Coordinates of C-alpha atoms and ligand atoms in Angstrom, one line a residue:
Chain A
M1 CA 0.4 0.2 0.1
V2 CA 1.2 3.5 -0.8
T3 CA 1.2 6.0 1.6
V4 CA 1.0 9.6 0.8
S5 CA 2.7 11.7 3.3
E6 CA 3.1 15.1 2.0
R7 CA 0.5 17.0 -0.8
V8 CA 1.2 20.2 -2.2
E9 CA -1.4 22.1 -4.8
I10 CA -0.4 24.8 -6.4
E11 CA -2.6 27.3 -8.9
I12 CA -1.1 29.8 -10.9
A13 CA -2.0 32.1 -13.7
A14 CA -1.1 30.8 -16.9
A15 CA 1.7 33.5 -17.5
A16 CA 5.5 33.3 -17.4
P17 CA 5.8 34.8 -13.6
G18 CA 4.2 32.0 -12.1
V19 CA 7.1 29.2 -13.4
P20 CA 9.4 30.2 -10.9
L21 CA 6.8 30.1 -8.1
V22 CA 6.2 26.5 -8.9
R23 CA 9.9 25.7 -8.9
H24 CA 10.5 27.2 -5.3
A25 CA 7.0 25.5 -4.0
L26 CA 8.4 22.2 -5.1
R27 CA 11.8 23.1 -3.7
G28 CA 10.3 23.7 -0.3
L29 CA 8.6 20.4 -0.2
L30 CA 11.7 18.4 -1.4
S31 CA 14.0 20.4 1.3
G32 CA 12.0 18.6 3.8
L33 CA 12.8 15.2 2.2
D34 CA 16.0 13.2 2.2
V35 CA 16.7 13.8 -1.6
S36 CA 20.3 15.0 -3.1
D37 CA 20.6 18.2 -5.1
E38 CA 21.2 16.7 -8.2
V39 CA 17.5 15.0 -7.8
I40 CA 16.3 18.0 -6.8
A41 CA 17.8 20.3 -9.7
D42 CA 16.6 17.6 -12.0
I43 CA 12.8 17.6 -10.8
A44 CA 13.3 21.4 -10.6
L45 CA 14.0 21.6 -14.6
A46 CA 11.3 19.1 -15.6
V47 CA 8.5 20.4 -13.9
T48 CA 9.3 23.8 -15.2
E49 CA 9.6 22.7 -18.6
A50 CA 6.1 21.1 -18.2
C51 CA 4.9 24.4 -16.9
T52 CA 6.3 26.7 -19.4
N53 CA 4.4 24.3 -22.0
A54 CA 1.2 25.1 -20.4
V55 CA 2.0 28.9 -20.4
V56 CA 3.1 29.0 -24.0
H57 CA 0.7 26.3 -25.9
A58 CA -2.4 25.9 -23.9
Y59 CA -4.0 29.3 -24.2
P60 CA -3.2 30.9 -27.5
N61 CA -2.8 34.4 -28.3
G62 CA -2.7 35.5 -24.7
A63 CA -5.9 34.0 -23.4
A64 CA -6.3 34.0 -19.6
G65 CA -6.1 30.4 -17.9
T66 CA -4.8 28.7 -14.9
I67 CA -2.5 25.9 -14.2
T68 CA -2.8 23.5 -11.3
I69 CA 0.3 21.8 -10.2
T70 CA -0.3 18.9 -7.5
A71 CA 2.8 17.2 -6.2
S72 CA 2.4 14.1 -4.0
H73 CA 5.4 12.1 -2.1
V74 CA 4.3 9.0 -2.9
G75 CA 6.3 5.6 -1.9
G76 CA 9.7 6.3 -2.6
G77 CA 9.1 8.6 -5.1
L78 CA 7.5 12.0 -6.3
S79 CA 4.3 12.7 -8.5
V80 CA 3.9 16.0 -9.7
T81 CA 1.0 16.7 -12.2
V82 CA 0.7 19.9 -14.1
R83 CA -2.6 20.6 -15.8
D84 CA -3.7 23.4 -17.8
R85 CA -7.4 23.7 -19.1
G86 CA -6.3 25.2 -22.4
R87 CA -6.8 24.0 -26.0
G88 CA -5.2 20.6 -25.6
M89 CA -2.1 19.0 -27.2
S90 CA -1.2 20.8 -30.5
A91 CA 1.7 19.6 -32.9
R92 CA 2.5 22.4 -34.9
V93 CA 5.8 22.8 -36.5
D94 CA 5.9 26.5 -35.8
T95 CA 6.3 26.3 -32.1
P96 CA 8.4 29.5 -30.6
G97 CA 10.2 26.9 -28.4
L98 CA 13.2 24.8 -29.2
G99 CA 11.4 21.6 -29.0
V100 CA 13.3 20.0 -26.1
G101 CA 10.9 20.2 -23.4
L102 CA 8.9 17.0 -23.8
P103 CA 12.2 15.1 -24.6
V104 CA 13.8 16.8 -21.3
I105 CA 10.8 15.4 -19.4
A106 CA 10.7 12.2 -20.6
A107 CA 15.0 11.9 -20.1
I108 CA 14.8 12.7 -16.6
A109 CA 11.0 11.5 -15.3
Q110 CA 10.6 7.8 -14.4
S111 CA 7.8 7.9 -16.7
V112 CA 5.6 10.9 -18.1
E113 CA 1.9 10.4 -18.7
I114 CA 0.3 12.8 -21.3
G115 CA -3.6 13.0 -21.3
S116 CA -6.6 15.0 -22.0
P117 CA -8.6 15.2 -18.9
D118 CA -12.4 15.5 -19.1
G119 CA -13.2 19.2 -18.9
G120 CA -10.5 20.0 -21.8
G121 CA -6.7 21.1 -21.9
T122 CA -3.8 18.8 -21.3
E123 CA -2.4 17.0 -17.9
M124 CA 1.0 15.9 -17.7
R125 CA 1.8 13.4 -14.9
M126 CA 5.3 12.9 -13.7
R127 CA 6.8 10.4 -11.4
F128 CA 10.2 11.0 -10.2
A129 CA 12.6 8.6 -8.2
L130 CA 13.8 10.5 -5.2
D131 CA 16.6 8.2 -4.2
G132 CA 19.7 8.4 -6.2
P133 CA 20.0 10.3 -9.5
A134 CA 16.8 11.0 -11.2
G135 CA 15.8 9.0 -14.2
Chain B
M1 CA 21.0 34.1 -4.5
E2 CA 19.4 37.1 -6.3
N3 CA 18.5 36.8 -9.7
G4 CA 19.9 39.4 -11.8
I5 CA 21.0 40.2 -15.5
D6 CA 24.1 42.6 -15.5
V7 CA 26.3 43.8 -18.7
E8 CA 29.6 45.1 -18.0
R9 CA 31.9 46.4 -20.9
V10 CA 35.4 44.9 -20.4
A11 CA 39.2 45.6 -22.0
G12 CA 38.8 45.2 -26.2
G13 CA 35.3 46.2 -26.3
I14 CA 33.9 43.0 -25.1
D15 CA 30.5 43.0 -23.2
V16 CA 30.2 40.5 -20.2
L17 CA 26.5 39.5 -19.3
T18 CA 26.1 37.9 -16.0
L19 CA 23.3 36.0 -15.2
R20 CA 22.8 35.5 -11.6
G21 CA 20.6 33.0 -9.9
E22 CA 17.5 31.6 -11.6
H23 CA 16.4 32.2 -15.2
D24 CA 13.3 30.9 -17.0
L25 CA 10.6 31.8 -19.3
S26 CA 9.8 34.7 -17.0
T27 CA 13.5 36.3 -17.6
A28 CA 14.2 35.1 -21.2
T29 CA 12.9 37.9 -23.0
D30 CA 14.9 40.4 -20.7
V31 CA 18.3 38.5 -21.3
S32 CA 17.4 38.5 -25.2
R33 CA 16.8 42.3 -24.8
R34 CA 20.4 42.8 -23.2
I35 CA 21.9 40.4 -25.5
E36 CA 20.6 42.5 -28.5
S37 CA 21.6 45.6 -27.3
A38 CA 25.3 44.5 -26.3
L39 CA 25.5 43.3 -29.9
E40 CA 24.7 46.4 -31.5
S41 CA 28.2 47.8 -30.4
A42 CA 30.6 45.3 -28.7
T43 CA 33.2 43.8 -30.5
G44 CA 32.3 40.4 -28.7
L45 CA 30.0 39.1 -26.1
A46 CA 30.8 36.7 -23.1
I47 CA 27.8 35.2 -21.2
D48 CA 29.0 34.4 -17.8
L49 CA 26.7 31.6 -16.1
S50 CA 29.2 30.9 -13.4
E51 CA 26.7 32.4 -10.9
T52 CA 23.6 30.7 -12.6
T53 CA 21.6 28.2 -10.6
F54 CA 18.9 27.5 -13.0
I55 CA 18.5 27.8 -16.5
D56 CA 15.6 25.8 -18.8
S57 CA 15.3 25.2 -22.4
A58 CA 13.6 29.1 -22.9
V59 CA 16.7 30.7 -21.9
L60 CA 18.8 27.9 -23.6
R61 CA 17.0 29.2 -27.0
V62 CA 17.9 32.4 -26.1
L63 CA 21.7 31.4 -25.7
I64 CA 21.6 29.6 -29.3
T65 CA 20.1 32.9 -30.6
A66 CA 22.9 34.9 -29.2
Q67 CA 25.7 32.5 -30.6
E68 CA 24.0 32.8 -34.3
R69 CA 23.6 36.7 -33.8
A70 CA 27.2 37.6 -32.9
A71 CA 28.6 35.2 -35.7
E72 CA 26.3 37.1 -38.3
R73 CA 27.4 40.3 -36.9
G74 CA 31.3 39.1 -36.8
A75 CA 31.3 39.7 -33.1
G76 CA 33.3 37.0 -30.9
F77 CA 31.3 34.8 -28.5
A78 CA 31.5 32.3 -25.5
I79 CA 29.5 30.9 -22.5
A80 CA 31.3 30.5 -19.6
V81 CA 29.8 27.3 -17.5
A82 CA 31.9 26.8 -14.4
D83 CA 31.8 24.2 -11.6
S84 CA 30.0 27.1 -9.6
S85 CA 27.3 26.8 -12.1
G86 CA 23.8 25.0 -11.1
H87 CA 23.6 21.1 -11.3
G88 CA 20.8 22.0 -14.0
V89 CA 22.7 24.2 -15.9
H90 CA 25.2 21.4 -16.4
R91 CA 22.4 18.8 -16.8
L92 CA 20.6 20.8 -19.3
L93 CA 23.4 21.3 -21.4
T94 CA 24.5 17.9 -21.6
L95 CA 20.9 16.3 -22.1
T96 CA 20.6 18.3 -25.2
G97 CA 24.0 18.2 -26.6
L98 CA 24.5 21.7 -26.4
D99 CA 27.5 21.7 -24.4
A100 CA 29.4 20.7 -27.5
K101 CA 27.3 23.4 -29.7
L102 CA 27.9 26.2 -28.0
A103 CA 31.1 27.8 -27.4
T104 CA 31.7 26.8 -23.7
R105 CA 34.6 28.0 -21.5
S106 CA 35.0 26.7 -17.8
S107 CA 35.5 30.0 -16.4
R108 CA 34.4 33.7 -16.8
E109 CA 37.8 34.7 -17.7
D110 CA 38.4 32.0 -20.2
A111 CA 35.2 33.3 -21.8
I112 CA 35.7 36.5 -21.9
A113 CA 39.1 35.7 -23.5
A114 CA 37.7 33.3 -26.2
A115 CA 35.1 36.2 -27.0
A116 CA 37.6 38.2 -28.6
P117 CA 36.4 38.4 -32.6
A118 CA 38.8 36.4 -34.5
Chain C
M1 CA -13.8 -5.6 -15.2
V2 CA -11.9 -5.3 -18.3
T3 CA -12.2 -8.0 -20.8
V4 CA -9.5 -8.2 -23.0
S5 CA -10.6 -9.9 -26.1
E6 CA -7.9 -9.1 -28.5
R7 CA -4.0 -8.9 -28.4
V8 CA -1.3 -8.7 -30.8
E9 CA 2.4 -8.8 -30.5
I10 CA 4.8 -8.1 -33.0
E11 CA 8.7 -7.8 -33.0
I12 CA 10.3 -6.2 -35.6
A13 CA 14.2 -5.3 -36.2
A14 CA 14.9 -1.6 -35.3
A15 CA 15.0 -0.6 -39.1
A16 CA 12.8 1.2 -41.7
P17 CA 11.5 -1.5 -43.2
G18 CA 9.7 -3.1 -40.0
V19 CA 7.6 0.4 -39.7
P20 CA 4.9 -0.5 -42.6
L21 CA 4.6 -3.8 -41.4
V22 CA 3.8 -2.7 -37.9
R23 CA 0.9 -0.6 -39.2
H24 CA -0.3 -3.3 -41.5
A25 CA -0.7 -5.6 -38.9
L26 CA -2.7 -2.9 -37.0
R27 CA -5.0 -2.6 -39.6
G28 CA -5.5 -5.9 -39.9
L29 CA -6.5 -6.3 -36.0
L30 CA -8.7 -3.3 -36.3
S31 CA -10.6 -4.5 -39.5
G32 CA -12.2 -7.0 -37.5
L33 CA -13.5 -4.3 -35.3
D34 CA -16.2 -1.5 -35.5
V35 CA -14.0 1.3 -36.1
S36 CA -14.2 4.2 -38.3
D37 CA -11.6 4.9 -41.2
E38 CA -10.8 8.0 -39.6
V39 CA -9.9 6.6 -36.3
I40 CA -7.9 3.8 -38.0
A41 CA -5.9 6.5 -39.9
D42 CA -5.2 8.1 -36.8
I43 CA -4.0 5.2 -34.6
A44 CA -2.0 4.1 -38.1
L45 CA -0.4 7.4 -37.9
A46 CA 0.5 7.8 -34.1
V47 CA 1.9 4.4 -33.7
T48 CA 4.2 5.0 -37.1
E49 CA 5.5 7.7 -35.2
A50 CA 6.4 5.9 -32.2
C51 CA 7.9 3.1 -34.3
T52 CA 10.1 5.5 -36.4
N53 CA 11.2 7.0 -33.4
A54 CA 12.6 3.9 -31.7
V55 CA 14.3 3.0 -35.0
V56 CA 16.0 6.1 -35.5
H57 CA 16.7 7.4 -31.8
A58 CA 17.2 4.4 -29.6
Y59 CA 20.2 2.8 -31.6
P60 CA 22.4 5.0 -32.2
N61 CA 24.8 4.7 -35.2
G62 CA 22.9 2.0 -36.7
A63 CA 23.4 -0.6 -33.8
A64 CA 20.9 -3.5 -34.1
G65 CA 18.1 -3.9 -32.0
T66 CA 14.6 -4.8 -31.8
I67 CA 11.2 -3.4 -31.2
T68 CA 8.5 -5.0 -29.4
I69 CA 4.9 -3.8 -30.1
T70 CA 1.8 -4.9 -28.5
A71 CA -1.5 -4.1 -29.1
S72 CA -4.7 -5.2 -27.1
H73 CA -8.3 -4.2 -27.5
V74 CA -9.0 -3.2 -23.8
G75 CA -12.8 -1.9 -23.1
G76 CA -14.0 0.3 -25.4
G77 CA -10.3 1.3 -26.5
L78 CA -7.1 0.2 -27.8
S79 CA -3.5 0.3 -26.0
V80 CA -0.6 -0.1 -27.9
T81 CA 3.1 -0.2 -26.4
V82 CA 5.8 0.2 -28.5
R83 CA 9.0 -0.9 -26.6
D84 CA 12.8 -0.8 -27.6
R85 CA 16.1 -1.6 -25.8
G86 CA 18.0 1.2 -26.8
R87 CA 19.9 4.1 -25.0
G88 CA 16.5 5.5 -23.6
M89 CA 14.9 8.8 -24.0
S90 CA 17.5 11.5 -25.5
A91 CA 16.7 15.2 -25.8
R92 CA 19.4 16.5 -28.1
V93 CA 18.7 19.7 -30.1
D94 CA 20.3 18.0 -33.1
T95 CA 17.8 15.2 -34.3
P96 CA 17.3 14.6 -37.9
G97 CA 13.5 14.3 -37.4
L98 CA 11.0 17.3 -37.6
G99 CA 10.1 17.1 -34.1
V100 CA 6.8 16.6 -34.1
G101 CA 6.4 12.7 -33.5
L102 CA 5.7 12.9 -29.8
P103 CA 3.2 16.2 -30.2
V104 CA 1.6 14.3 -32.9
I105 CA 1.3 11.3 -30.9
A106 CA 0.0 12.8 -27.8
A107 CA -2.5 15.0 -29.9
I108 CA -4.1 11.9 -31.3
A109 CA -4.2 9.4 -28.1
Q110 CA -6.2 10.1 -25.1
S111 CA -3.2 9.4 -23.0
V112 CA 0.8 8.3 -24.0
E113 CA 2.9 7.6 -21.1
I114 CA 6.5 7.1 -21.8
G115 CA 8.6 5.5 -19.4
S116 CA 11.9 3.8 -18.8
P117 CA 11.5 0.0 -18.2
D118 CA 13.8 -2.4 -16.5
G119 CA 16.3 -3.7 -18.7
G120 CA 16.6 -0.2 -20.3
G121 CA 15.3 1.5 -23.4
T122 CA 12.0 3.5 -23.7
E123 CA 8.5 2.4 -23.4
M124 CA 5.7 4.2 -25.2
R125 CA 2.1 3.3 -24.0
M126 CA -0.6 4.6 -26.2
R127 CA -4.6 4.4 -25.4
F128 CA -6.9 5.0 -27.9
A129 CA -10.5 5.5 -28.3
L130 CA -11.9 3.3 -31.0
D131 CA -15.4 5.0 -30.8
G132 CA -15.8 8.2 -32.6
P133 CA -12.9 10.2 -34.1
A134 CA -9.8 9.7 -32.0
G135 CA -8.7 11.9 -29.1
Chain D
M1 CA -3.0 0.2 -53.6
E2 CA 0.7 -0.7 -54.7
N3 CA 3.2 1.5 -53.5
G4 CA 5.1 3.8 -55.5
I5 CA 7.3 6.8 -56.7
D6 CA 7.0 7.9 -60.1
V7 CA 8.4 11.0 -62.0
E8 CA 6.9 12.1 -65.2
R9 CA 8.1 15.5 -67.0
V10 CA 5.1 17.4 -68.3
A11 CA 4.8 20.4 -70.4
G12 CA 6.9 23.6 -69.6
G13 CA 9.9 21.2 -68.1
I14 CA 7.8 20.9 -64.8
D15 CA 8.2 17.3 -63.0
V16 CA 5.5 15.9 -61.6
L17 CA 6.1 13.3 -58.6
T18 CA 3.4 10.8 -57.8
L19 CA 3.5 8.9 -54.5
R20 CA 1.0 5.9 -54.9
G21 CA 0.1 4.4 -51.6
E22 CA 1.8 4.5 -48.4
H23 CA 5.0 6.4 -47.6
D24 CA 7.1 6.6 -44.1
L25 CA 10.4 6.1 -42.9
S26 CA 11.1 3.2 -45.1
T27 CA 10.4 5.2 -48.2
A28 CA 11.3 8.9 -47.5
T29 CA 14.9 8.6 -48.5
D30 CA 14.3 7.4 -51.8
V31 CA 11.2 10.3 -52.2
S32 CA 14.1 12.5 -51.3
R33 CA 16.3 11.0 -53.8
R34 CA 13.9 11.4 -56.6
I35 CA 13.0 15.1 -55.5
E36 CA 16.7 16.0 -55.6
S37 CA 17.3 14.6 -59.0
A38 CA 13.8 16.3 -60.3
L39 CA 15.1 19.7 -59.3
E40 CA 18.6 19.3 -61.1
S41 CA 16.9 20.2 -64.3
A42 CA 12.9 20.7 -64.0
T43 CA 11.9 24.3 -64.1
G44 CA 9.3 23.3 -61.7
L45 CA 8.2 20.3 -59.2
A46 CA 4.7 19.4 -58.5
I47 CA 4.2 16.5 -55.9
D48 CA 0.8 14.7 -56.4
L49 CA -0.5 13.2 -53.0
S50 CA -3.9 12.4 -54.6
E51 CA -3.3 8.9 -54.4
T52 CA -1.0 8.7 -51.2
T53 CA -3.0 6.9 -48.9
F54 CA -0.3 7.2 -45.8
I55 CA 2.4 9.5 -44.8
D56 CA 4.3 10.2 -41.7
S57 CA 6.5 13.1 -40.3
A58 CA 9.3 11.7 -41.9
V59 CA 8.0 12.2 -45.4
L60 CA 6.6 15.5 -44.1
R61 CA 10.3 16.6 -43.4
V62 CA 11.1 15.6 -47.2
L63 CA 8.5 17.8 -48.8
I64 CA 9.4 20.9 -46.4
T65 CA 12.9 20.2 -47.6
A66 CA 11.5 20.1 -51.5
Q67 CA 9.7 23.4 -51.1
E68 CA 12.6 25.2 -49.6
R69 CA 15.1 23.6 -52.3
A70 CA 12.8 24.7 -55.4
A71 CA 12.7 28.3 -53.7
E72 CA 16.5 28.3 -53.6
R73 CA 16.9 26.9 -57.3
G74 CA 14.1 29.6 -58.3
A75 CA 11.8 26.5 -59.4
G76 CA 8.0 26.4 -58.7
F77 CA 6.6 24.4 -56.4
A78 CA 3.2 22.8 -55.5
I79 CA 1.5 19.9 -53.8
A80 CA -1.6 18.3 -54.6
V81 CA -3.5 17.3 -51.7
A82 CA -7.0 16.1 -53.0
D83 CA -10.2 14.5 -51.4
S84 CA -8.8 11.3 -52.7
S85 CA -5.8 11.7 -50.4
G86 CA -5.6 9.5 -47.4
H87 CA -7.6 10.5 -44.5
G88 CA -3.8 10.6 -42.3
V89 CA -2.6 12.6 -44.9
H90 CA -5.0 15.7 -44.3
R91 CA -4.6 15.2 -40.6
L92 CA -1.1 15.2 -40.2
L93 CA -1.1 18.6 -42.4
T94 CA -4.0 20.1 -40.1
L95 CA -2.4 19.0 -37.2
T96 CA 1.0 20.2 -37.9
G97 CA -0.2 23.4 -39.6
L98 CA 1.7 22.8 -42.8
D99 CA -1.7 22.7 -44.7
A100 CA -1.0 26.7 -44.4
K101 CA 3.0 26.7 -45.1
L102 CA 3.1 24.0 -47.8
A103 CA 2.0 25.4 -51.0
T104 CA -1.3 22.8 -51.6
R105 CA -3.6 22.7 -54.4
S106 CA -6.6 20.2 -54.6
S107 CA -6.0 18.5 -57.5
R108 CA -2.8 17.4 -59.5
E109 CA -3.9 19.8 -62.4
D110 CA -3.6 22.6 -60.1
A111 CA -0.7 21.5 -58.7
I112 CA 0.9 21.3 -61.7
A113 CA -0.3 24.8 -63.2
A114 CA 0.9 26.3 -59.7
A115 CA 4.5 24.8 -60.2
A116 CA 5.2 26.9 -63.3
P117 CA 8.0 29.2 -62.4
A118 CA 7.1 32.7 -61.4
Ligands
ADP1 N1 0.0 22.0 -22.3 C1 0.3 22.1 -23.7 N2 -0.6 22.7 -24.5 C2 -0.8 22.4 -25.6 N3 0.1 21.8 -26.5 C3 1.2 21.5 -25.8 C4 1.6 21.6 -24.4 N4 2.6 21.4 -24.0 C5 3.3 21.1 -25.1 N5 2.4 21.0 -26.3 C6 2.7 20.9 -27.6 O1 4.0 20.0 -27.7 C7 4.9 20.9 -28.3 C8 6.1 19.8 -28.1 O2 6.7 20.7 -26.6 P1 8.3 20.9 -26.4 O3 9.1 19.5 -26.5 O4 8.2 21.6 -24.8 O5 8.5 21.7 -27.4 P2 8.5 23.2 -27.6 O6 7.2 23.9 -26.4 O7 9.8 24.0 -27.3 O8 7.7 23.5 -28.9 C9 4.7 22.0 -28.2 O9 5.5 22.8 -29.5 C10 3.5 22.2 -28.4 O10 2.8 21.8 -29.7
ADP2 N1 12.6 5.5 -28.7 C1 13.0 6.6 -28.2 N2 14.3 6.4 -27.8 C2 15.1 7.7 -27.7 N3 15.0 8.9 -27.7 C3 13.5 9.1 -28.2 C4 12.9 7.9 -28.7 N4 11.5 9.0 -28.9 C5 11.9 9.8 -29.2 N5 13.0 10.2 -28.4 C6 13.7 11.3 -28.1 O1 12.7 12.2 -28.3 C7 12.8 13.4 -29.4 C8 11.5 14.3 -29.8 O2 10.8 13.2 -30.7 P1 10.0 13.5 -31.5 O3 8.7 14.6 -31.0 O4 9.5 12.2 -32.5 O5 10.7 14.3 -32.5 P2 11.8 13.6 -34.0 O6 12.0 12.3 -33.6 O7 11.3 14.1 -35.1 O8 13.2 14.6 -33.1 C9 13.8 13.1 -30.4 O9 14.5 13.8 -31.3 C10 14.8 12.0 -29.6 O10 15.9 12.9 -28.8

């Protein structure tokens, strides 16, 4: 059986200033646990990329929206969900980004699930190992 | 560490842009603007990440563009990635293979020397 | 309770000629079910992109390897897993591809999970709806 | 439908490349070679996808490169995407936004007309 010992939920406006806030909150959660600096850095990077994607891609033309981030310390790992209520996954070639966000997330996380939740938008559920180097 | 973007003109007309603390989508546009304006008059540009604790792919994109713009204008260019740079900075450069594509040096001094135009 | 009514497992060499074979086998499986041409086309596209990624990225420098594809008709949907035993997810900017493979898969599938299975490599688990337009 | 890649020279020195059936990573290199050799001497290139039942992003990349090469050489260029093209062909072009970036026409005849150099 899985024991949830910590759980954090953060809601930010879908805009650039929210991205570092999420990272800081996550570091706060992780600082109470016995996790190496390397693992914290990896998780901070993957979650930042997921939040940035929600800000940049989910709400086109600067439409207002929110992003909900949930982090829970489950068993020996950390599960982080980044959920927007935007237009859903797009696959356009003319992205303003470098195109490495999803691959970076997938390379760092043990697993990442990208889904289309009821109610619209995109949900990215990442699972991270907390012992040893992540991935 | 306090976040910040500083630009300093050193000998030989080289501008040194120092990124302190964490940089991501929320500061990428500022970083990009400071780089563009430095490249208007500098003979070379050194970007110092030795006090940078975090960058993401939004910032990486700005760094790649900076290297391209410098080359277009015939300006020198180098980036300092030091032992003191955050774990995440090293990790992102390695994961993306950009440690080999960006002109990186292991200290601010070496980057400044390498940013002299050829 | 979930009923598995059909299950197909295909193993191909990690090379370009295997990619159409997988697509044909999947179409064969789907032709026995009551699925629209649009849904079949969507699934064929997403699974092709996943197989192509395994061929192009998993085994660098043309190293030999295999890819295992499992498709099962679960409940009202189709679950397709593409698994390689290559080097694991990479995130390099110098990809030979167009960079839309993962986004296309995520846009078409109800959900996609990218994981690092024991034994190495990458596993991509896609879930597709079979009723109505996919996604 | 039988898979195939045919090239035919029509009036005005325009080459028409017809992709029949399914094309993906396993044929992308062949498609690319045929395009390169057509562009060596043709005044324009029309790519006919009206009998194409499937393409993936590997082929899409070849089509984008073809349009760029044609532009570099001052050759005309157009792609026919018709009602008879497979669902997946339409879907991929729409998903990626390339229906707007590639010079597409809705029939082989229109694409040939549009591939005349300007
Ligand atoms: N939350 C999201 N909402 C809509 N589309 C998304 C979202 N996240 C990612 N995408 C799509 O996936 C693509 C790939 O994302 P990524 O690998 O991070 O590259 P980049 O963001 O640099 O383009 C994006 O270009 C975008 O089309
Ligand atoms: N099976 C795999 N093994 C290793 N790396 C992979 C695999 N699938 C995808 N990747 C990585 O994810 C990146 C993004 O994939 P994709 O969106 O399909 O774009 P592309 O393949 O055109 O680069 C690839 O460039 C590659 O680095």
